[in-house]
Short mmCIF file of C-alpha atoms and ligand atoms in Angstrom, two decimals:
data_model
loop_
_atom_site.label_atom_id
_atom_site.label_comp_id
_atom_site.label_asym_id
_atom_site.label_seq_id
_atom_site.Cartn_x
_atom_site.Cartn_y
_atom_site.Cartn_z
CA MET A 1332 91.45 96.56 41.26
CA SER A 1333 89.15 98.54 43.55
CA GLY A 1334 85.49 97.50 43.42
CA SER A 1335 82.12 99.21 43.29
CA ALA A 1336 79.62 96.72 44.73
CA ALA A 1337 81.29 95.73 47.98
CA PRO A 1338 79.94 98.08 50.67
CA ALA A 1339 82.52 97.90 53.51
CA SER A 1340 85.36 97.82 50.98
CA ALA A 1341 84.04 100.64 48.77
CA LYS A 1342 86.68 103.07 50.02
CA PHE A 1343 89.37 100.44 50.37
CA ASP A 1344 92.44 100.95 48.14
CA LEU A 1345 92.90 97.34 47.05
CA ASN A 1346 95.65 98.14 44.54
CA ALA A 1347 97.81 99.71 47.23
CA TYR A 1348 96.97 96.89 49.64
CA VAL A 1349 97.84 94.06 47.23
CA THR A 1350 101.02 95.84 46.08
CA ALA A 1351 102.21 96.30 49.68
CA LYS A 1352 101.25 92.82 50.90
CA SER A 1353 102.48 90.87 47.86
CA GLY A 1354 105.75 92.81 48.08
CA ALA A 1355 106.09 91.74 51.72
CA VAL A 1356 105.27 88.13 50.76
CA ASN A 1357 107.94 88.20 48.02
CA ARG A 1358 110.55 89.48 50.45
CA ALA A 1359 109.64 86.83 53.01
CA LEU A 1360 109.72 84.04 50.40
CA ASN A 1361 113.12 85.28 49.31
CA ARG A 1362 114.34 84.97 52.91
CA PHE A 1363 112.79 81.51 53.47
CA LEU A 1364 114.10 79.90 50.25
CA PRO A 1365 117.72 78.79 49.81
CA SER A 1366 119.55 81.17 47.48
CA GLU A 1367 120.03 80.37 43.79
CA LYS A 1368 123.67 79.69 44.46
CA THR A 1369 123.06 77.15 47.24
CA ARG A 1370 124.23 73.73 46.14
CA PRO A 1371 122.70 71.99 44.23
CA ALA A 1372 122.10 75.28 42.45
CA THR A 1373 119.86 73.83 39.70
CA ILE A 1374 117.07 72.85 42.07
CA HIS A 1375 117.10 76.18 43.89
CA ARG A 1376 117.07 78.07 40.59
CA ALA A 1377 114.13 75.94 39.42
CA MET A 1378 112.18 76.46 42.67
CA ARG A 1379 112.77 80.22 42.54
CA TYR A 1380 112.04 80.43 38.81
CA SER A 1381 108.39 79.39 39.29
CA LEU A 1382 107.94 80.96 42.72
CA PHE A 1383 109.01 84.39 41.43
CA ALA A 1384 107.51 84.12 37.94
CA GLY A 1385 104.80 86.71 38.64
CA GLY A 1386 101.87 84.90 40.32
CA LYS A 1387 99.07 87.06 41.70
CA ARG A 1388 99.84 85.99 45.32
CA MET A 1389 96.11 85.84 46.08
CA ARG A 1390 96.38 83.00 48.60
CA PRO A 1391 99.09 84.56 50.82
CA VAL A 1392 97.42 87.96 50.61
CA LEU A 1393 94.16 86.32 51.73
CA THR A 1394 96.06 84.79 54.69
CA LEU A 1395 97.33 88.23 55.74
CA ALA A 1396 93.89 89.81 55.26
CA ALA A 1397 92.20 87.07 57.33
CA ALA A 1398 94.76 87.59 60.10
CA ALA A 1399 94.06 91.34 60.08
CA ALA A 1400 90.29 90.73 60.26
CA CYS A 1401 90.94 88.85 63.52
CA GLY A 1402 93.25 91.52 64.92
CA GLY A 1403 96.43 89.58 64.07
CA ARG A 1404 99.86 90.72 62.86
CA ASP A 1405 101.47 90.18 59.44
CA ALA A 1406 104.63 88.89 61.13
CA ASP A 1407 102.70 85.99 62.72
CA ALA A 1408 100.76 85.17 59.54
CA MET A 1409 103.69 85.46 57.10
CA PRO A 1410 105.25 81.97 57.47
CA LEU A 1411 101.83 80.39 56.87
CA ALA A 1412 101.13 82.72 53.93
CA CYS A 1413 104.47 81.72 52.36
CA ALA A 1414 103.86 78.01 53.03
CA VAL A 1415 100.59 78.14 51.12
CA GLU A 1416 102.20 79.93 48.17
CA CYS A 1417 104.90 77.22 48.02
CA ILE A 1418 102.23 74.50 47.88
CA HIS A 1419 100.25 76.39 45.24
CA THR A 1420 103.39 76.85 43.08
CA TYR A 1421 104.35 73.17 43.42
CA SER A 1422 100.86 72.19 42.23
CA LEU A 1423 101.15 74.46 39.18
CA ILE A 1424 104.61 73.06 38.24
CA HIS A 1425 103.31 69.50 38.44
CA ASP A 1426 100.03 70.33 36.72
CA ASP A 1427 101.96 71.73 33.74
CA LEU A 1428 104.02 68.54 33.24
CA PRO A 1429 103.51 66.51 30.04
CA ALA A 1430 102.00 63.67 32.11
CA MET A 1431 99.33 66.04 33.44
CA ASP A 1432 98.06 69.14 31.63
CA ASN A 1433 101.13 69.42 29.38
CA ASP A 1434 101.42 73.19 29.22
CA ASP A 1435 104.25 75.34 27.87
CA PHE A 1436 103.26 78.62 29.44
CA ARG A 1437 102.59 79.68 33.04
CA ARG A 1438 102.66 83.03 34.83
CA GLY A 1439 103.59 84.59 31.49
CA LYS A 1440 106.77 82.52 31.13
CA PRO A 1441 107.79 79.10 29.77
CA THR A 1442 106.77 76.38 32.23
CA ASN A 1443 109.32 74.93 34.65
CA HIS A 1444 109.91 71.69 32.70
CA LYS A 1445 110.41 73.67 29.47
CA VAL A 1446 113.30 75.52 31.10
CA PHE A 1447 114.79 72.91 33.45
CA GLY A 1448 113.59 69.59 31.99
CA GLU A 1449 111.02 67.20 33.43
CA GLY A 1450 113.22 65.61 36.08
CA ILE A 1451 114.19 68.89 37.72
CA ALA A 1452 110.63 70.24 37.39
CA ILE A 1453 109.27 67.22 39.29
CA LEU A 1454 111.92 67.69 41.96
CA ALA A 1455 111.31 71.46 42.16
CA GLY A 1456 107.63 70.72 42.85
CA ASP A 1457 108.53 68.10 45.47
CA ALA A 1458 111.01 70.47 47.10
CA LEU A 1459 108.47 73.32 47.27
CA LEU A 1460 105.90 71.01 48.88
CA THR A 1461 108.46 70.00 51.52
CA GLN A 1462 109.69 73.58 51.92
CA ALA A 1463 106.11 74.60 52.77
CA PHE A 1464 106.16 72.46 55.91
CA GLU A 1465 109.63 73.68 56.87
CA ILE A 1466 108.39 77.27 56.65
CA ALA A 1467 105.10 76.54 58.46
CA ALA A 1468 107.06 74.97 61.32
CA GLN A 1469 108.61 78.41 61.91
CA ALA A 1470 105.22 80.03 62.50
CA ARG A 1471 104.15 81.08 65.97
CA GLY A 1472 101.83 78.57 67.61
CA TRP A 1473 99.07 79.34 70.12
CA ALA A 1474 97.51 77.12 72.78
CA ARG A 1475 94.37 76.95 70.61
CA TYR A 1476 96.37 76.47 67.39
CA PRO A 1477 99.61 74.63 68.20
CA HIS A 1478 101.93 73.54 65.38
CA ARG A 1479 100.12 70.21 65.20
CA GLU A 1480 96.93 72.03 64.12
CA LEU A 1481 98.77 74.21 61.58
CA VAL A 1482 100.51 71.23 59.98
CA LEU A 1483 97.25 69.24 59.90
CA GLU A 1484 95.49 72.16 58.25
CA ILE A 1485 98.06 72.39 55.43
CA ALA A 1486 98.49 68.62 55.00
CA ARG A 1487 94.74 68.02 54.77
CA ALA A 1488 94.18 70.75 52.18
CA SER A 1489 97.01 69.48 49.96
CA GLY A 1490 96.59 65.72 50.47
CA SER A 1491 94.80 62.89 48.71
CA LEU A 1492 91.37 63.89 50.02
CA GLN A 1493 91.53 67.50 48.76
CA LEU A 1494 94.03 69.03 46.27
CA ILE A 1495 95.27 65.68 44.94
CA ALA A 1496 91.71 64.26 44.92
CA GLY A 1497 90.59 67.19 42.76
CA GLN A 1498 93.48 66.66 40.38
CA VAL A 1499 92.76 62.91 40.13
CA ALA A 1500 89.08 63.53 39.41
CA ASP A 1501 90.05 66.20 36.90
CA LEU A 1502 92.43 63.83 35.06
CA GLU A 1503 89.92 60.99 35.09
CA GLY A 1504 87.10 63.28 33.96
CA GLU A 1505 88.81 64.41 30.74
CA GLY A 1506 86.71 63.64 27.67
CA ARG A 1507 83.87 62.32 29.86
CA LYS A 1508 80.47 63.88 30.39
CA LEU A 1509 80.37 65.20 33.94
CA SER A 1510 77.40 66.49 35.94
CA VAL A 1511 77.41 69.82 37.79
CA ALA A 1512 77.78 67.78 41.01
CA ASP A 1513 80.90 66.03 39.61
CA LEU A 1514 82.33 69.38 38.61
CA ARG A 1515 81.66 70.83 42.04
CA TYR A 1516 83.47 67.87 43.62
CA ILE A 1517 86.54 68.72 41.48
CA HIS A 1518 86.40 72.47 42.10
CA GLU A 1519 85.93 72.10 45.86
CA ARG A 1520 89.08 70.00 46.09
CA LYS A 1521 91.31 71.32 43.31
CA THR A 1522 90.81 74.99 44.08
CA SER A 1523 88.58 75.81 47.03
CA ALA A 1524 90.38 73.61 49.61
CA LEU A 1525 93.73 75.44 49.40
CA LEU A 1526 92.11 78.85 49.14
CA CYS A 1527 89.96 78.11 52.18
CA CYS A 1528 93.03 76.79 54.01
CA SER A 1529 94.86 80.09 53.25
CA VAL A 1530 92.08 82.08 54.86
CA ARG A 1531 91.76 79.75 57.89
CA LEU A 1532 95.52 79.84 58.50
CA GLY A 1533 95.33 83.63 58.66
CA GLY A 1534 92.71 83.36 61.39
CA MET A 1535 94.73 80.71 63.25
CA SER A 1536 97.86 82.87 63.16
CA ALA A 1537 95.82 85.55 64.95
CA ASN A 1538 94.54 83.11 67.60
CA CYS A 1539 90.99 83.64 66.28
CA THR A 1540 87.92 82.44 68.17
CA PRO A 1541 86.10 79.28 67.02
CA ALA A 1542 83.25 81.49 65.73
CA GLN A 1543 85.68 83.58 63.70
CA LEU A 1544 87.24 80.41 62.26
CA ARG A 1545 83.78 79.18 61.21
CA ALA A 1546 83.07 82.51 59.49
CA LEU A 1547 86.45 82.42 57.70
CA THR A 1548 85.83 78.83 56.60
CA ASP A 1549 82.47 79.81 55.12
CA PHE A 1550 84.05 82.78 53.38
CA GLY A 1551 87.08 80.84 52.07
CA TYR A 1552 85.02 77.92 50.77
CA ARG A 1553 82.71 80.21 48.77
CA VAL A 1554 85.44 82.50 47.46
CA GLY A 1555 87.43 79.39 46.48
CA LEU A 1556 84.54 77.99 44.46
CA ALA A 1557 83.81 81.37 42.85
CA PHE A 1558 87.53 81.64 41.98
CA GLN A 1559 87.41 78.41 39.96
CA VAL A 1560 84.12 79.29 38.22
CA ILE A 1561 85.76 82.58 37.15
CA ASP A 1562 88.90 80.67 36.10
CA ASP A 1563 86.70 78.49 33.84
CA ILE A 1564 85.06 81.62 32.39
CA LEU A 1565 88.41 83.34 31.76
CA ASP A 1566 89.72 80.26 29.94
CA VAL A 1567 87.10 80.84 27.22
CA THR A 1568 86.86 84.66 27.28
CA GLN A 1569 90.49 85.84 27.62
CA THR A 1570 93.66 85.58 25.55
CA THR A 1571 96.86 83.75 26.42
CA GLY A 1572 98.61 87.13 26.68
CA THR A 1573 96.21 88.41 29.35
CA LEU A 1574 96.09 85.16 31.32
CA GLY A 1575 99.82 84.41 31.25
CA LYS A 1576 98.88 80.77 30.60
CA THR A 1577 97.43 79.05 27.54
CA ALA A 1578 93.84 80.19 26.96
CA GLY A 1579 91.13 77.88 25.55
CA LYS A 1580 92.84 74.76 26.94
CA ASP A 1581 89.79 73.43 28.76
CA THR A 1582 87.73 73.38 25.57
CA ARG A 1583 90.49 71.75 23.54
CA ALA A 1584 91.06 69.10 26.24
CA GLN A 1585 87.25 68.56 26.34
CA LYS A 1586 87.32 69.38 30.03
CA ALA A 1587 84.06 69.72 31.91
CA THR A 1588 83.82 73.34 33.05
CA TYR A 1589 80.97 75.52 34.29
CA PRO A 1590 80.66 77.40 30.95
CA ALA A 1591 80.71 74.09 29.03
CA ILE A 1592 77.99 72.52 31.18
CA ILE A 1593 75.68 75.44 32.06
CA GLY A 1594 76.80 78.28 29.75
CA LEU A 1595 78.63 81.56 30.35
CA ALA A 1596 75.70 83.63 31.64
CA GLU A 1597 74.65 81.07 34.26
CA SER A 1598 78.30 80.56 35.27
CA ARG A 1599 78.62 84.31 35.91
CA ARG A 1600 75.43 84.25 38.00
CA ILE A 1601 76.80 81.36 40.08
CA ALA A 1602 80.10 83.21 40.69
CA GLN A 1603 78.16 86.32 41.74
CA ARG A 1604 75.93 84.31 44.08
CA LEU A 1605 78.93 82.59 45.70
CA THR A 1606 80.68 85.95 46.19
CA ALA A 1607 77.54 87.49 47.73
CA ARG A 1608 77.41 84.56 50.18
CA ALA A 1609 81.10 85.01 50.91
CA PHE A 1610 80.42 88.68 51.80
CA ALA A 1611 77.57 87.57 54.09
CA ALA A 1612 79.95 85.23 55.94
CA LEU A 1613 82.06 88.26 56.93
CA LYS A 1614 79.25 89.90 58.97
CA PRO A 1615 80.67 88.86 62.37
CA PHE A 1616 83.81 90.92 61.65
CA ARG A 1617 81.76 94.14 61.55
CA GLY A 1618 83.88 96.30 59.23
CA ARG A 1619 87.26 94.79 60.18
CA ALA A 1620 87.23 92.61 57.06
CA ALA A 1621 87.39 95.35 54.40
CA ALA A 1622 90.49 93.78 52.83
CA LEU A 1623 88.89 90.33 52.64
CA GLU A 1624 85.75 91.81 51.15
CA ALA A 1625 87.67 93.86 48.57
CA LEU A 1626 89.74 90.80 47.62
CA ALA A 1627 86.60 88.69 47.09
CA HIS A 1628 85.14 91.45 44.95
CA TYR A 1629 88.33 91.72 42.89
CA LEU A 1630 88.47 87.94 42.38
CA LEU A 1631 84.95 88.08 40.94
CA GLN A 1632 85.87 90.93 38.55
CA ARG A 1633 89.40 89.82 37.62
CA ASP A 1634 90.50 89.33 34.01
CA ARG A 1635 93.55 87.13 34.62
C1 GRG B 1160 99.41 68.61 40.50
C2 GRG B 1160 98.78 68.10 42.88
C3 GRG B 1160 98.52 68.82 41.66
C4 GRG B 1160 97.48 69.66 41.63
C5 GRG B 1160 97.20 70.52 40.51
C6 GRG B 1160 96.75 73.71 40.67
C7 GRG B 1160 96.16 72.56 39.99
C8 GRG B 1160 95.97 71.31 40.76
C9 GRG B 1160 95.88 72.62 38.69
C10 GRG B 1160 96.19 73.82 37.86
C11 GRG B 1160 95.06 74.19 37.03
C12 GRG B 1160 93.97 74.84 37.79
C13 GRG B 1160 92.90 75.47 36.99
C14 GRG B 1160 93.94 74.82 39.10
C15 GRG B 1160 92.91 75.39 39.92
C16 GRG B 1160 93.49 76.41 40.78
C17 GRG B 1160 93.87 77.60 39.98
C18 GRG B 1160 92.81 78.37 39.34
C19 GRG B 1160 95.13 77.90 39.89
C20 GRG B 1160 95.63 79.16 39.32
O1 GRG B 1160 95.72 80.05 40.40
P1 GRG B 1160 96.06 81.59 40.22
O2 GRG B 1160 95.16 82.16 39.15
O3 GRG B 1160 97.55 81.51 39.66
O4 GRG B 1160 96.01 82.23 41.56
P2 GRG B 1160 98.78 82.49 39.94
O5 GRG B 1160 99.77 82.09 38.89
O6 GRG B 1160 98.32 83.91 39.78
O7 GRG B 1160 99.27 82.18 41.31
#
């Protein structure tokens, strides 16, 4: 995973970092979630099935990296990192349902509704969304970032003006000719909002300064957009085996994507430009953001 073009992160061992941090996130999630045997066992098995199905854990790792850039501790950032991963996993379970994207394959395994049925899959998504707030409530608050601010941050990113808005626009855009501006509206909400929220929460957990929070917002917004442009590119360039989810779905569903509207080469240029701007946003951290920089570089180069 280590990169070549990111200066401050050139010597950074991203593989070791992601392995260590995602391992810590998995252990924390395991502690926060009711056990598989807790009654009613079906729902807890279904929640854990998707949560531990092998996701990349990019959002929680970004939360921990943002906290570190602001001099914070993993222990303070961890509840917020886990909350974001619960929301992300809920959105994937619901997105895969027959009424939405109707997918059979996610994180390299059969989708939640294929294993547990639609009713339990809907409830597992609902329960993970609620669990996120229960976990976030256990985070440490600061005078500058009391629990009210943390809850607002998560609720806004996942509510009807951001994550849900992106999903609605995505559903309504299927089979229609969308402009680049329409597509950006979808990407900003469906993908960038939660990614940006992950990064901001990291800063908040470290009691970051307002200037640091602005820099993290800039970084998270751009990395979030680049992430979705790359996701669109991978949908047409990679196989189902590599992605762990059905490849070529966007084209078959006649979805507007960056490659479909502006072509692959221009899409790659846009992702590179967004990542370069994300790097620039990290300047105020003067070398303390090597992990964030390396993660942004990896997300640009990733193949799954
Ligand atoms: C159902 C409320 C609701 C929202 C659905 C998440 C989502 C919105 C749709 C899924 C399809 C999609 C392309 C979403 C954009 C975000 C994205 C690229 C998700 C995949 O994230 P990764 O690659 O997945 O980080 P893993 O499995 O590695 O965590």
